[in-house]
Every structure is written in C-alpha cells, then in structure tokens.
Amino acid sequence: MTVSASYHFDEFVSKLLADTVVAAKNIKDARIKSMTLCRIALHYARFEQQNQALDILFQALNTAKDIKQSGNQVKAMGELAGICLFEPALQNQVDEILTQALQVAQNIGSSQERDLALAEIAFRYASAEESARAMQVLDLVGESSTKNYAKSCFDRSLIDYYIDLGKHDRAIELISESETICSDDKLAMLTSISVDSADLEQFELVDRALTQAMQILFNLNDCREKVLYLAEIAEGYSLIGYRDRAIQILMQALDAIKNIQEENTEDRAYMLAKIADGFALAGQPDYALQIAETIENTEPALYWKVDALDKIAGAYVEAGQIERANAALFEAFELANSMPNPNQQKAYSLIQMAEKSVKSSRIDRVAELLSQAFEITQSLKHSKEKYETQLSIVFWYKEAVLYDRALEIAIHIEDRSSRNKALNLLASSYIDAGKLEDAVQLLETIDDPVYRCEPYSKIAAKHTKSGQIKQGLEMFAKAVAIAKSIKNRRERQLGLIQVITSYMNNCECSYIVEIVEIVKTIKNASLETYLLTRIVYFYNQSGQETKVIYLYPQIVPKIERMKDSPAKTSFMAGIYSGYAKAGQYNQALDFVRKIKHPETKVQALLDIVDIYAAVNSH
C-alpha cells in the first residue's frame, strides 16, 4: 500500500481541511458523502493529525450507515475500508469497519443479497492481505447455489483487483485455485493476462498464464472450443518467441479436430485456417500450406482458405522464400475468382503481401505488389471499400518511403474525400521527415480545409521549435484561418480544437501573447473559452503556470456562466490549480469559494492542499 510523505501541518492546511469538511456535509448523496469524508480523513492522516483523521473517518462510517438499502450500506463500508488501505495510519481501522459491515450483512433478510454482501466483505479482507479472515466470512454464506455465486463474485473481484495493481502472478494463482469460475471464463482471463504481460515483455508471466490455460483445456469437453483456444495459446507463445512450444500445441489442435464428429464445413474450415495461421506465425509456412490445402474449395469454406493462403504467403516473404510466396498468392488469386467480389479480395491479398514486405525490409517488392493492387482497384465499382483499399495502398507506399509513388496514387483517387485523406496522410509524413516546403506544396492541392488546417499547425510548431518564430506564428495564424473557413459548424469547431491542440502538443512555446491574440480572432465565445482553457492546461502541465495567469480574469467569468458539466469542472480545475501552482493561493481560494457544487468544491480544496503540501514537504 501507499506510504505517506511527511507533510507540514500549518494554519493554512488546517483551515483548508476544515473547509472541506464543511463543504462535504452539504453533499446529499450518502454514499458520495461517505467516500468524500473518508478522503478528507486520508488527508488528515497524511499530515499526521491522527485524532482528526479518526474523527472524520467515524463521521464517514456513520454516513455510510445512513444508506437505506443494507446491501448498498455494506458496499459503501467496503469502499471505506478500501480507501483506508492507501494510508498506513488508517490501515488498522479496516478490521473495525469490516466488522461493523459484517453485522449489517448478517441481518439482511434476502439470502441472495446477504451472501453478496458477505462476498464484498470477504473481498475487502483479502485486499488487506487477511486471507484467513476472508475465508471465515465466506464460510458464512448459505449452503446453496448462492454460495457458489457469492464465491464467484469474490474470486472475480479479487482477480480484477490484482490485475489492476499489476500483480498478474497473484491473479494467475487465484484463477487456477478458483472452484467457482467456469473454464471458459478462466481461459479468457488467462489469455488476456498473457497478452497484457507480453506487451510489458514479462515473458515468464506469459508462459505461466498459458501453461495454466493448457491445464484447464485438458478438462474442456467441447472439441471446437478446445481447438480454438489451443490455436490462441500457440499464437501467444509464437509472439514471445517460444516457437517450438507453439508448434507442439498446434499439433495437439490438429489431433483435437479429428475428434469432431459433426460435419460443419465452415466450422471445420475456420478451425483449420486458424491452425494454418498458427504454423505460419511459428515460422512453419510449408506445414501451414499443407493444412490449408485440406480446406475445401467451396463456399463458405473458401473464404477461410484464401485468408490462410494470404497469411502463408506473408510468412514466406518473411522467410525470404519469394517464389513460394508468389505460388501461395497465385493460388489465393485462383480461388478468389470463385468468390462474389474477386478483385476486391485480390487487391486485399496484394496489400497484405506488401505489408509483410515492408516489415521485412523487402522494399523492392512493395512497389510491384502495390502497383498491381492499384490496377485491380481501378476496375472496381465506386464504393467505400474501393476507396478504403486505395487509401491502404497509399499508406503502405508511405511506410516504404516511396513518397513519389504514393503521391501519384493519391492524386488519382477519384473520390474527393478519400483523395484529400490520402494527401493529408502524405503531408503529415513530409512534416515528420522535416520536408516542410514539400508539405506546404502538397497541402495547397487539398481542396477541403478540414484536411489542411491541422498539418499547417504542425508545420507552425516545427518552425517555432527550430527558432523561426515569425514563420511559426504566421503559419499558426494561417492554420487558424483555414479552420475558420470550414463551413460545417461542428467540423469548424473540431478543426480549431485540432489546430490549437496539435500546436501546443508539438511545441513548448513561449509566445503566449501572440498565440492568444490569434485565438481571439475566432469570435465564438464558448469555443474561445475552451481553446484558451486548453492553452492554460498545456502551460500548467509544463510547469509554466505564471505565463498564463494574466488570462484568468478573461476566462473565469465565461466559465462561471457555463452550465454544470464535466467540461466546466475540468476548466475550473485548470484555473484554481494554476493559481495554486503559481503560489497565488488567495486567488485560488477566491475562485473555489464561488463553486456551488459541494463535491467539486471539496475536490478543489483537496487539490490545493496537495499542491501546497508538495511545495512545503520535508
């Protein structure tokens, strides 16, 4: 659990925390009021004011007891216990809170509601590393099907809790030990953990999760599900480089298919395709091809066969076996002729091959493949699918750094919107590569301001960042002007937001006055407020709060006139946090005192306390 820093408790902090208690007492919803008071108690504890912390925690507990429905009462008390775990000085109160929750739970009339309340309490004990106590509480659950349901709720809550904490090893243990979670759900949890762990390069955890999944599969009776899970587990092993293990598992999947009695052609084709994909991913395209050849050449099995052949062709490309890749692709083409939209499928197959060629650094193959794909798309009827395919072709030319060919394709796309998207994509690539003049020339060929404004903002940021301030501000003004010219109101607003956000994201700019003056040309009060507040946010986040303080008097009245909403709350947080981070606490508090919503006011006061404490900690 979190360990507190040592904070100095002075008159300023004392006054602010007292104000939070007053504000919290105006919250009408008992559960929210209870949670809020508990968070205030947490703050008192962090300032080593144990008596006040316990007094406020006692008030929070009494407030939770005011909740009318007993099940919700227990849940709220459980949440209080959970909050206390984050502060060492309050952890010894967890048992007292849960003991009182247990008294409430045991008096609940409905057996199902009572058992779920007991599961909640058990979960909270387990979260506090009190496993024995958790089991004692679970033993109180009635002898019925409800017992399993309550235990299942407990197990799932605890597994989710450990996953959220990043303790995947504990989650895997709990999944394997659970007697109430069904095999399907266990397998889904374990494969999900393996994916998360692979992303974090925690390969030992991936192996543990997949090994546990394999053990569960032994008891699975549904052969179809077994085959598909085996293929998924094999994929997980291939992705972390355990190819030999993946191949062993895929062989088991092939054996399992033999036990499937019913003749469902599509189902069988799907399973065989998944296994073939697995062998291709594991670096065995020859064996994958043998399996794919066993899939029938009739609809609907045909779709899965073509898809498998595409992936096998890609695996051959990665292995440098270009002739075999071409042969697999040719076979996929021949089969595609029997499909309802053969040319669309052929273009898709070629693009997949090009993608593999780019990723394998075989750039010489990319132009040939994509050129064929584009020729095929030219024969297609006007459709969304046609233009999305052509956009993909431009994208992979770009990824291969074949910009001239990408541009040639982009300008020949017939659909206006798709053409502009393609040109926008290329312009962004030019900007990223530092080819700003080429990007500007390209942007001038786009005839829709929606696709021009943000790239100009990125160019402006590049100029500013390199010290070309005048050029940067001129380009930024141009980006704003282009966005303002968008006719559709909603698209215009989004364009302006993109321009500001992109510029601030790409450039740590010191020219706040000039930027603000450009924004003020928008002549839209609510949008101007939003954009100025975004600017304030960026400066606050980068530790440059003092540079935007002068804007606050202009923004605050507009924010105060807004209706209550998450956006308004976010805007207000930016203002009072900015004042506080700049050391102007009186101004921050003057603003907070105007906040009417009690929960928002409490949060604001606690935020200011945290900012003050961080500056004055020792």
Coordinates of N, CA and C in Angstrom, one line a residue, residues 69-261:
Q69 N -30.7 1.1 1.9 CA -30.6 -0.3 1.5 C -29.4 -1.0 2.1
S70 N -29.6 -2.1 2.8 CA -28.5 -2.7 3.6 C -27.3 -3.2 2.7
G71 N -27.7 -3.8 1.5 CA -26.6 -4.2 0.6 C -25.7 -3.1 0.2
N72 N -26.3 -2.0 -0.2 CA -25.6 -0.8 -0.6 C -24.8 -0.2 0.6
Q73 N -25.3 -0.4 1.8 CA -24.7 0.1 3.0 C -23.3 -0.7 3.2
V74 N -23.4 -2.0 3.0 CA -22.2 -2.8 3.2 C -21.2 -2.5 2.1
K75 N -21.7 -2.3 0.9 CA -20.8 -1.9 -0.3 C -20.1 -0.6 0.0
A76 N -20.8 0.4 0.6 CA -20.2 1.7 0.9 C -19.1 1.5 2.0
M77 N -19.4 0.7 3.0 CA -18.5 0.5 4.1 C -17.3 -0.3 3.6
G78 N -17.5 -1.2 2.6 CA -16.3 -1.9 2.0 C -15.5 -0.9 1.2
E79 N -16.1 0.1 0.6 CA -15.3 1.1 -0.2 C -14.5 1.9 0.8
L80 N -15.1 2.2 2.0 CA -14.3 3.0 3.0 C -13.1 2.2 3.4
A81 N -13.3 0.9 3.6 CA -12.1 0.1 4.0 C -11.1 0.1 2.9
G82 N -11.5 0.0 1.7 CA -10.6 0.1 0.6 C -9.8 1.4 0.5
I83 N -10.4 2.5 0.8 CA -9.7 3.8 0.8 C -8.7 3.8 1.9
C84 N -9.0 3.3 3.1 CA -8.1 3.3 4.3 C -6.8 2.5 4.0
L85 N -6.9 1.5 3.1 CA -5.7 0.7 2.8 C -4.6 1.6 2.2
F86 N -5.0 2.7 1.6 CA -4.0 3.6 0.9 C -3.2 4.5 1.9
E87 N -3.5 4.4 3.2 CA -2.9 5.2 4.2 C -2.5 4.4 5.4
P88 N -1.2 4.2 5.6 CA -0.7 3.3 6.7 C -1.3 3.7 8.0
A89 N -1.5 5.0 8.3 CA -2.1 5.4 9.6 C -3.5 5.0 9.8
L90 N -4.2 4.6 8.7 CA -5.6 4.3 8.8 C -5.9 2.8 8.6
Q91 N -4.8 2.0 8.2 CA -5.0 0.6 7.9 C -5.5 -0.2 9.1
N92 N -5.2 0.2 10.3 CA -5.6 -0.5 11.4 C -7.1 -0.3 11.7
Q93 N -7.8 0.6 10.9 CA -9.2 0.8 11.1 C -10.0 -0.1 10.2
V94 N -9.3 -0.8 9.2 CA -10.0 -1.6 8.2 C -10.8 -2.7 8.9
D95 N -10.2 -3.4 9.9 CA -10.9 -4.5 10.6 C -12.2 -4.0 11.3
E96 N -12.1 -2.9 11.9 CA -13.2 -2.3 12.7 C -14.4 -2.0 11.7
I97 N -14.0 -1.4 10.6 CA -15.1 -1.0 9.6 C -15.7 -2.3 9.0
L98 N -14.9 -3.3 8.7 CA -15.5 -4.5 8.1 C -16.2 -5.3 9.2
T99 N -15.8 -5.3 10.4 CA -16.6 -5.9 11.5 C -18.0 -5.4 11.6
Q100 N -18.1 -4.0 11.5 CA -19.4 -3.4 11.5 C -20.2 -3.7 10.3
A101 N -19.5 -3.8 9.1 CA -20.2 -4.1 7.9 C -20.8 -5.6 8.0
L102 N -20.0 -6.4 8.6 CA -20.4 -7.8 8.8 C -21.7 -7.9 9.6
Q103 N -21.8 -7.1 10.7 CA -23.0 -7.1 11.5 C -24.2 -6.7 10.7
V104 N -24.0 -5.7 9.8 CA -25.1 -5.2 8.9 C -25.5 -6.4 8.0
A105 N -24.5 -7.0 7.4 CA -24.7 -8.1 6.4 C -25.5 -9.2 6.9
Q106 N -25.2 -9.6 8.2 CA -25.8 -10.8 8.8 C -27.3 -10.6 9.1
N107 N -27.7 -9.3 9.1 CA -29.1 -9.0 9.4 C -29.9 -8.8 8.2
I108 N -29.3 -9.0 7.0 CA -30.1 -8.8 5.7 C -31.0 -9.9 5.5
G109 N -32.3 -9.6 5.2 CA -33.3 -10.7 5.1 C -33.2 -11.6 3.9
S110 N -32.9 -11.0 2.7 CA -32.8 -11.7 1.5 C -31.5 -12.5 1.5
S111 N -31.6 -13.8 1.3 CA -30.4 -14.7 1.4 C -29.4 -14.3 0.3
Q112 N -29.9 -14.0 -1.0 CA -29.0 -13.7 -2.1 C -28.3 -12.4 -1.8
E113 N -29.0 -11.4 -1.3 CA -28.4 -10.1 -1.0 C -27.4 -10.2 0.1
R114 N -27.8 -11.0 1.1 CA -26.9 -11.2 2.2 C -25.6 -11.9 1.8
D115 N -25.7 -12.9 1.0 CA -24.5 -13.6 0.5 C -23.6 -12.7 -0.3
L116 N -24.2 -11.9 -1.2 CA -23.4 -11.0 -2.0 C -22.7 -9.9 -1.1
A117 N -23.4 -9.5 0.0 CA -22.7 -8.6 0.9 C -21.6 -9.2 1.6
L118 N -21.7 -10.5 2.0 CA -20.6 -11.2 2.6 C -19.4 -11.4 1.6
A119 N -19.7 -11.6 0.4 CA -18.7 -11.7 -0.6 C -17.9 -10.4 -0.7
E120 N -18.6 -9.3 -0.7 CA -18.0 -8.0 -0.7 C -17.0 -7.8 0.5
I121 N -17.5 -8.2 1.7 CA -16.6 -8.0 2.9 C -15.4 -9.0 2.8
A122 N -15.6 -10.2 2.3 CA -14.5 -11.1 2.1 C -13.5 -10.5 1.2
F123 N -14.0 -10.0 0.1 CA -13.1 -9.3 -0.9 C -12.2 -8.3 -0.3
R124 N -12.8 -7.4 0.6 CA -12.1 -6.3 1.2 C -11.1 -6.9 2.2
Y125 N -11.4 -8.0 2.9 CA -10.4 -8.6 3.8 C -9.2 -9.2 3.0
A126 N -9.5 -9.8 1.9 CA -8.5 -10.4 1.0 C -7.6 -9.3 0.5
S127 N -8.2 -8.1 0.1 CA -7.4 -7.0 -0.4 C -6.5 -6.5 0.6
A128 N -6.8 -6.6 1.9 CA -6.0 -6.2 3.0 C -5.0 -7.3 3.4
E129 N -4.9 -8.3 2.6 CA -4.0 -9.5 2.8 C -4.4 -10.2 4.1
E130 N -5.7 -10.2 4.4 CA -6.2 -11.0 5.5 C -7.0 -12.2 4.9
S131 N -6.3 -13.1 4.3 CA -6.9 -14.3 3.6 C -7.7 -15.2 4.5
A132 N -7.2 -15.4 5.7 CA -7.9 -16.3 6.7 C -9.2 -15.7 7.1
R133 N -9.2 -14.4 7.4 CA -10.4 -13.7 7.8 C -11.4 -13.7 6.6
A134 N -10.9 -13.6 5.4 CA -11.8 -13.6 4.2 C -12.5 -14.9 4.1
M135 N -11.7 -16.0 4.3 CA -12.3 -17.3 4.2 C -13.4 -17.6 5.3
Q136 N -13.1 -17.0 6.5 CA -14.1 -17.2 7.6 C -15.4 -16.5 7.2
V137 N -15.3 -15.3 6.5 CA -16.5 -14.6 6.1 C -17.3 -15.4 5.0
L138 N -16.5 -15.9 4.1 CA -17.1 -16.7 3.0 C -17.8 -18.0 3.5
D139 N -17.3 -18.5 4.6 CA -17.9 -19.7 5.2 C -19.3 -19.4 5.8
L140 N -19.6 -18.1 6.0 CA -20.9 -17.8 6.5 C -22.0 -17.8 5.4
V141 N -21.6 -17.8 4.1 CA -22.5 -17.8 3.0 C -23.3 -19.1 3.1
G142 N -24.6 -19.0 2.8 CA -25.6 -20.1 2.9 C -25.2 -21.3 2.1
E143 N -25.7 -22.5 2.5 CA -25.4 -23.7 1.8 C -26.4 -23.9 0.6
S144 N -26.1 -23.3 -0.5 CA -27.0 -23.3 -1.7 C -26.2 -22.9 -2.9
S145 N -26.9 -22.8 -4.0 CA -26.2 -22.4 -5.2 C -25.7 -20.9 -5.1
T146 N -26.4 -20.2 -4.1 CA -25.9 -18.8 -3.9 C -24.5 -18.8 -3.4
K147 N -24.1 -19.8 -2.7 CA -22.8 -19.9 -2.1 C -21.7 -19.8 -3.3
N148 N -22.0 -20.6 -4.3 CA -21.1 -20.6 -5.4 C -21.1 -19.3 -6.1
Y149 N -22.3 -18.7 -6.2 CA -22.4 -17.4 -6.9 C -21.6 -16.3 -6.1
A150 N -21.8 -16.3 -4.8 CA -21.1 -15.3 -3.9 C -19.6 -15.5 -4.0
K151 N -19.2 -16.8 -4.0 CA -17.7 -17.1 -4.0 C -17.2 -16.7 -5.4
S152 N -18.0 -16.9 -6.4 CA -17.5 -16.5 -7.8 C -17.3 -15.0 -7.8
C153 N -18.3 -14.2 -7.2 CA -18.2 -12.7 -7.2 C -16.9 -12.3 -6.4
F154 N -16.6 -13.0 -5.3 CA -15.5 -12.7 -4.5 C -14.2 -13.0 -5.4
D155 N -14.1 -14.2 -6.0 CA -13.0 -14.5 -6.8 C -12.7 -13.5 -7.9
R156 N -13.8 -13.2 -8.6 CA -13.6 -12.2 -9.8 C -13.2 -10.9 -9.3
S157 N -13.8 -10.4 -8.2 CA -13.4 -9.1 -7.6 C -11.9 -9.1 -7.3
L158 N -11.5 -10.1 -6.6 CA -10.1 -10.2 -6.2 C -9.1 -10.3 -7.4
I159 N -9.5 -11.1 -8.4 CA -8.7 -11.2 -9.6 C -8.5 -9.9 -10.3
D160 N -9.7 -9.2 -10.5 CA -9.6 -7.9 -11.1 C -8.8 -6.9 -10.3
Y161 N -8.9 -7.0 -9.0 CA -8.1 -6.1 -8.1 C -6.6 -6.3 -8.3
Y162 N -6.2 -7.6 -8.4 CA -4.8 -7.8 -8.6 C -4.3 -7.4 -10.0
I163 N -5.2 -7.6 -11.0 CA -4.8 -7.2 -12.3 C -4.6 -5.7 -12.4
D164 N -5.6 -5.0 -11.7 CA -5.5 -3.5 -11.7 C -4.2 -3.0 -11.0
L165 N -3.7 -3.8 -10.0 CA -2.5 -3.4 -9.3 C -1.2 -3.9 -10.1
G166 N -1.5 -4.6 -11.2 CA -0.3 -5.1 -12.0 C 0.3 -6.4 -11.4
K167 N -0.4 -7.0 -10.4 CA 0.1 -8.2 -9.8 C -0.5 -9.5 -10.5
H168 N 0.0 -9.6 -11.8 CA -0.6 -10.7 -12.6 C -0.3 -12.1 -12.1
D169 N 0.9 -12.2 -11.4 CA 1.2 -13.5 -10.8 C 0.2 -14.0 -9.8
R170 N -0.3 -13.0 -8.9 CA -1.3 -13.4 -7.9 C -2.6 -13.7 -8.6
A171 N -2.9 -12.9 -9.7 CA -4.2 -13.1 -10.4 C -4.2 -14.5 -11.0
I172 N -3.1 -15.0 -11.6 CA -3.0 -16.3 -12.2 C -3.2 -17.4 -11.1
E173 N -2.6 -17.2 -10.0 CA -2.8 -18.2 -8.9 C -4.3 -18.3 -8.5
L174 N -4.9 -17.1 -8.3 CA -6.3 -17.1 -7.9 C -7.2 -17.8 -9.0
I175 N -6.9 -17.5 -10.3 CA -7.7 -18.1 -11.3 C -7.6 -19.6 -11.3
S176 N -6.4 -20.1 -11.1 CA -6.1 -21.6 -11.0 C -6.8 -22.2 -9.8
E177 N -6.9 -21.5 -8.7 CA -7.4 -22.0 -7.5 C -9.0 -21.9 -7.4
S178 N -9.5 -21.0 -8.2 CA -11.0 -20.8 -8.1 C -11.8 -22.1 -8.5
E179 N -12.8 -22.4 -7.7 CA -13.6 -23.5 -8.0 C -15.0 -23.1 -8.5
T180 N -15.2 -21.8 -8.6 CA -16.5 -21.2 -9.0 C -16.5 -20.5 -10.3
I181 N -15.3 -20.2 -10.9 CA -15.3 -19.6 -12.2 C -15.2 -20.7 -13.2
C182 N -16.1 -20.6 -14.2 CA -16.1 -21.7 -15.3 C -14.9 -21.7 -16.1
S183 N -14.6 -22.8 -16.8 CA -13.4 -23.0 -17.6 C -13.3 -21.9 -18.7
D184 N -14.4 -21.6 -19.4 CA -14.4 -20.6 -20.4 C -13.9 -19.3 -19.9
D185 N -14.4 -18.9 -18.8 CA -14.1 -17.6 -18.2 C -12.6 -17.6 -17.8
K186 N -12.2 -18.7 -17.2 CA -10.8 -18.8 -16.8 C -9.8 -18.7 -18.0
L187 N -10.2 -19.4 -19.0 CA -9.3 -19.3 -20.2 C -9.3 -17.9 -20.8
A188 N -10.4 -17.2 -20.8 CA -10.5 -15.8 -21.3 C -9.6 -14.9 -20.5
M189 N -9.7 -15.1 -19.1 CA -8.9 -14.3 -18.2 C -7.4 -14.5 -18.4
L190 N -7.0 -15.8 -18.5 CA -5.6 -16.2 -18.7 C -5.0 -15.7 -20.0
T191 N -5.8 -15.9 -21.1 CA -5.2 -15.4 -22.4 C -5.1 -13.9 -22.4
S192 N -6.1 -13.2 -21.7 CA -6.0 -11.7 -21.6 C -4.8 -11.3 -20.8
I193 N -4.5 -12.0 -19.7 CA -3.3 -11.7 -18.9 C -2.0 -11.9 -19.7
S194 N -2.0 -13.0 -20.5 CA -0.8 -13.3 -21.3 C -0.6 -12.2 -22.4
V195 N -1.6 -11.6 -22.9 CA -1.5 -10.5 -23.9 C -0.9 -9.3 -23.2
D196 N -1.5 -8.9 -22.0 CA -1.0 -7.8 -21.2 C 0.5 -8.0 -20.8
S197 N 0.8 -9.2 -20.4 CA 2.2 -9.4 -19.9 C 3.1 -9.4 -21.1
A198 N 2.7 -9.9 -22.3 CA 3.5 -9.9 -23.5 C 3.9 -8.4 -23.9
D199 N 2.8 -7.5 -23.8 CA 3.0 -6.1 -24.1 C 4.1 -5.5 -23.2
L200 N 4.1 -6.0 -21.9 CA 5.1 -5.5 -20.9 C 6.4 -6.3 -21.0
E201 N 6.5 -7.2 -21.9 CA 7.7 -8.1 -22.1 C 8.0 -8.9 -20.8
Q202 N 7.0 -9.3 -20.1 CA 7.1 -10.1 -19.0 C 6.8 -11.6 -19.4
F203 N 7.8 -12.1 -20.1 CA 7.6 -13.4 -20.8 C 7.4 -14.6 -19.9
E204 N 8.0 -14.5 -18.7 CA 7.8 -15.6 -17.7 C 6.3 -15.7 -17.3
L205 N 5.7 -14.5 -17.1 CA 4.3 -14.4 -16.7 C 3.4 -14.9 -17.9
V206 N 3.8 -14.6 -19.1 CA 3.1 -15.1 -20.3 C 3.1 -16.6 -20.3
D207 N 4.3 -17.2 -20.1 CA 4.4 -18.7 -20.0 C 3.6 -19.3 -18.9
R208 N 3.6 -18.6 -17.7 CA 2.8 -19.1 -16.6 C 1.3 -19.1 -16.9
A209 N 0.8 -18.0 -17.5 CA -0.6 -17.9 -17.8 C -1.0 -18.9 -18.9
L210 N -0.2 -19.1 -19.9 CA -0.5 -20.0 -21.0 C -0.4 -21.5 -20.5
T211 N 0.6 -21.7 -19.7 CA 0.7 -23.1 -19.1 C -0.5 -23.4 -18.3
Q212 N -1.0 -22.5 -17.5 CA -2.2 -22.7 -16.7 C -3.4 -22.9 -17.6
A213 N -3.5 -22.1 -18.7 CA -4.6 -22.3 -19.7 C -4.6 -23.7 -20.3
M214 N -3.4 -24.2 -20.6 CA -3.3 -25.5 -21.1 C -3.8 -26.6 -20.2
Q215 N -3.6 -26.4 -18.9 CA -4.0 -27.4 -17.9 C -5.6 -27.4 -17.8
I216 N -6.2 -26.2 -17.9 CA -7.6 -26.1 -17.9 C -8.2 -26.8 -19.2
L217 N -7.5 -26.6 -20.3 CA -8.0 -27.2 -21.5 C -8.2 -28.7 -21.5
F218 N -7.4 -29.4 -20.7 CA -7.5 -30.9 -20.6 C -8.9 -31.3 -20.1
N219 N -9.5 -30.4 -19.3 CA -10.9 -30.8 -18.8 C -12.0 -30.2 -19.6
L220 N -11.7 -29.6 -20.8 CA -12.7 -29.0 -21.6 C -13.3 -30.0 -22.6
N221 N -14.6 -30.2 -22.6 CA -15.2 -31.3 -23.4 C -15.5 -30.8 -24.8
D222 N -15.8 -29.5 -25.0 CA -16.1 -29.0 -26.3 C -14.9 -29.0 -27.2
C223 N -14.9 -29.9 -28.2 CA -13.7 -30.0 -29.0 C -13.4 -28.8 -29.9
R224 N -14.5 -28.1 -30.3 CA -14.3 -26.9 -31.1 C -13.6 -25.8 -30.3
E225 N -14.1 -25.6 -29.1 CA -13.5 -24.6 -28.2 C -12.1 -24.9 -27.9
K226 N -11.9 -26.2 -27.7 CA -10.5 -26.7 -27.4 C -9.5 -26.3 -28.5
V227 N -10.0 -26.6 -29.7 CA -9.1 -26.3 -30.9 C -8.8 -24.8 -31.0
L228 N -9.8 -24.0 -30.8 CA -9.6 -22.5 -31.0 C -8.8 -22.0 -29.9
Y229 N -9.0 -22.5 -28.7 CA -8.1 -22.0 -27.6 C -6.7 -22.5 -27.7
L230 N -6.5 -23.7 -28.2 CA -5.1 -24.2 -28.5 C -4.4 -23.3 -29.5
A231 N -5.2 -22.9 -30.6 CA -4.6 -22.0 -31.6 C -4.2 -20.6 -31.0
E232 N -5.1 -20.1 -30.1 CA -4.9 -18.8 -29.5 C -3.6 -18.9 -28.5
I233 N -3.5 -20.0 -27.8 CA -2.4 -20.2 -26.9 C -1.1 -20.3 -27.7
A234 N -1.2 -21.0 -28.8 CA 0.0 -21.2 -29.6 C 0.5 -19.8 -30.2
E235 N -0.5 -19.0 -30.6 CA -0.2 -17.7 -31.1 C 0.5 -16.9 -30.0
G236 N 0.0 -17.0 -28.7 CA 0.7 -16.3 -27.6 C 2.1 -16.7 -27.5
Y237 N 2.4 -18.0 -27.6 CA 3.8 -18.5 -27.5 C 4.7 -18.0 -28.7
S238 N 4.1 -18.0 -29.9 CA 4.9 -17.5 -31.0 C 5.3 -16.0 -30.9
L239 N 4.3 -15.2 -30.3 CA 4.6 -13.8 -30.2 C 5.7 -13.5 -29.3
I240 N 6.0 -14.4 -28.3 CA 7.1 -14.2 -27.4 C 8.4 -15.0 -27.8
G241 N 8.3 -15.6 -29.0 CA 9.5 -16.3 -29.5 C 9.6 -17.8 -29.1
Y242 N 8.6 -18.3 -28.4 CA 8.6 -19.7 -28.0 C 8.0 -20.6 -29.1
R243 N 8.6 -20.6 -30.3 CA 8.0 -21.3 -31.4 C 7.9 -22.8 -31.3
D244 N 8.9 -23.4 -30.7 CA 8.8 -24.9 -30.6 C 7.6 -25.3 -29.7
R245 N 7.4 -24.5 -28.7 CA 6.2 -24.8 -27.8 C 4.9 -24.5 -28.6
A246 N 4.9 -23.5 -29.4 CA 3.7 -23.2 -30.2 C 3.4 -24.3 -31.2
I247 N 4.4 -24.9 -31.8 CA 4.2 -26.0 -32.8 C 3.7 -27.2 -32.1
Q248 N 4.2 -27.5 -30.9 CA 3.7 -28.7 -30.1 C 2.2 -28.5 -29.9
I249 N 1.8 -27.3 -29.5 CA 0.4 -27.1 -29.2 C -0.5 -27.1 -30.4
L250 N 0.0 -26.6 -31.5 CA -0.7 -26.7 -32.8 C -0.9 -28.1 -33.2
M251 N 0.0 -29.0 -33.0 CA -0.1 -30.4 -33.3 C -1.3 -31.0 -32.5
Q252 N -1.4 -30.6 -31.2 CA -2.5 -31.0 -30.4 C -3.8 -30.6 -30.9
A253 N -3.8 -29.3 -31.5 CA -5.1 -28.8 -32.1 C -5.5 -29.6 -33.3
L254 N -4.5 -30.1 -34.1 CA -4.8 -30.9 -35.2 C -5.4 -32.2 -34.8
D255 N -4.9 -32.8 -33.7 CA -5.4 -34.1 -33.2 C -6.8 -33.9 -32.7
A256 N -7.1 -32.7 -32.0 CA -8.4 -32.5 -31.5 C -9.5 -32.4 -32.6
I257 N -9.1 -31.9 -33.7 CA -10.0 -31.7 -34.8 C -10.5 -33.1 -35.3
K258 N -9.7 -34.1 -35.2 CA -10.1 -35.5 -35.6 C -11.2 -36.0 -34.7
N259 N -11.4 -35.5 -33.5 CA -12.4 -36.0 -32.6 C -13.8 -35.3 -32.8
I260 N -13.8 -34.3 -33.8 CA -15.0 -33.6 -34.0 C -15.9 -34.4 -35.0
Q261 N -17.0 -34.9 -34.6 CA -17.9 -35.8 -35.4 C -18.7 -35.0 -36.4

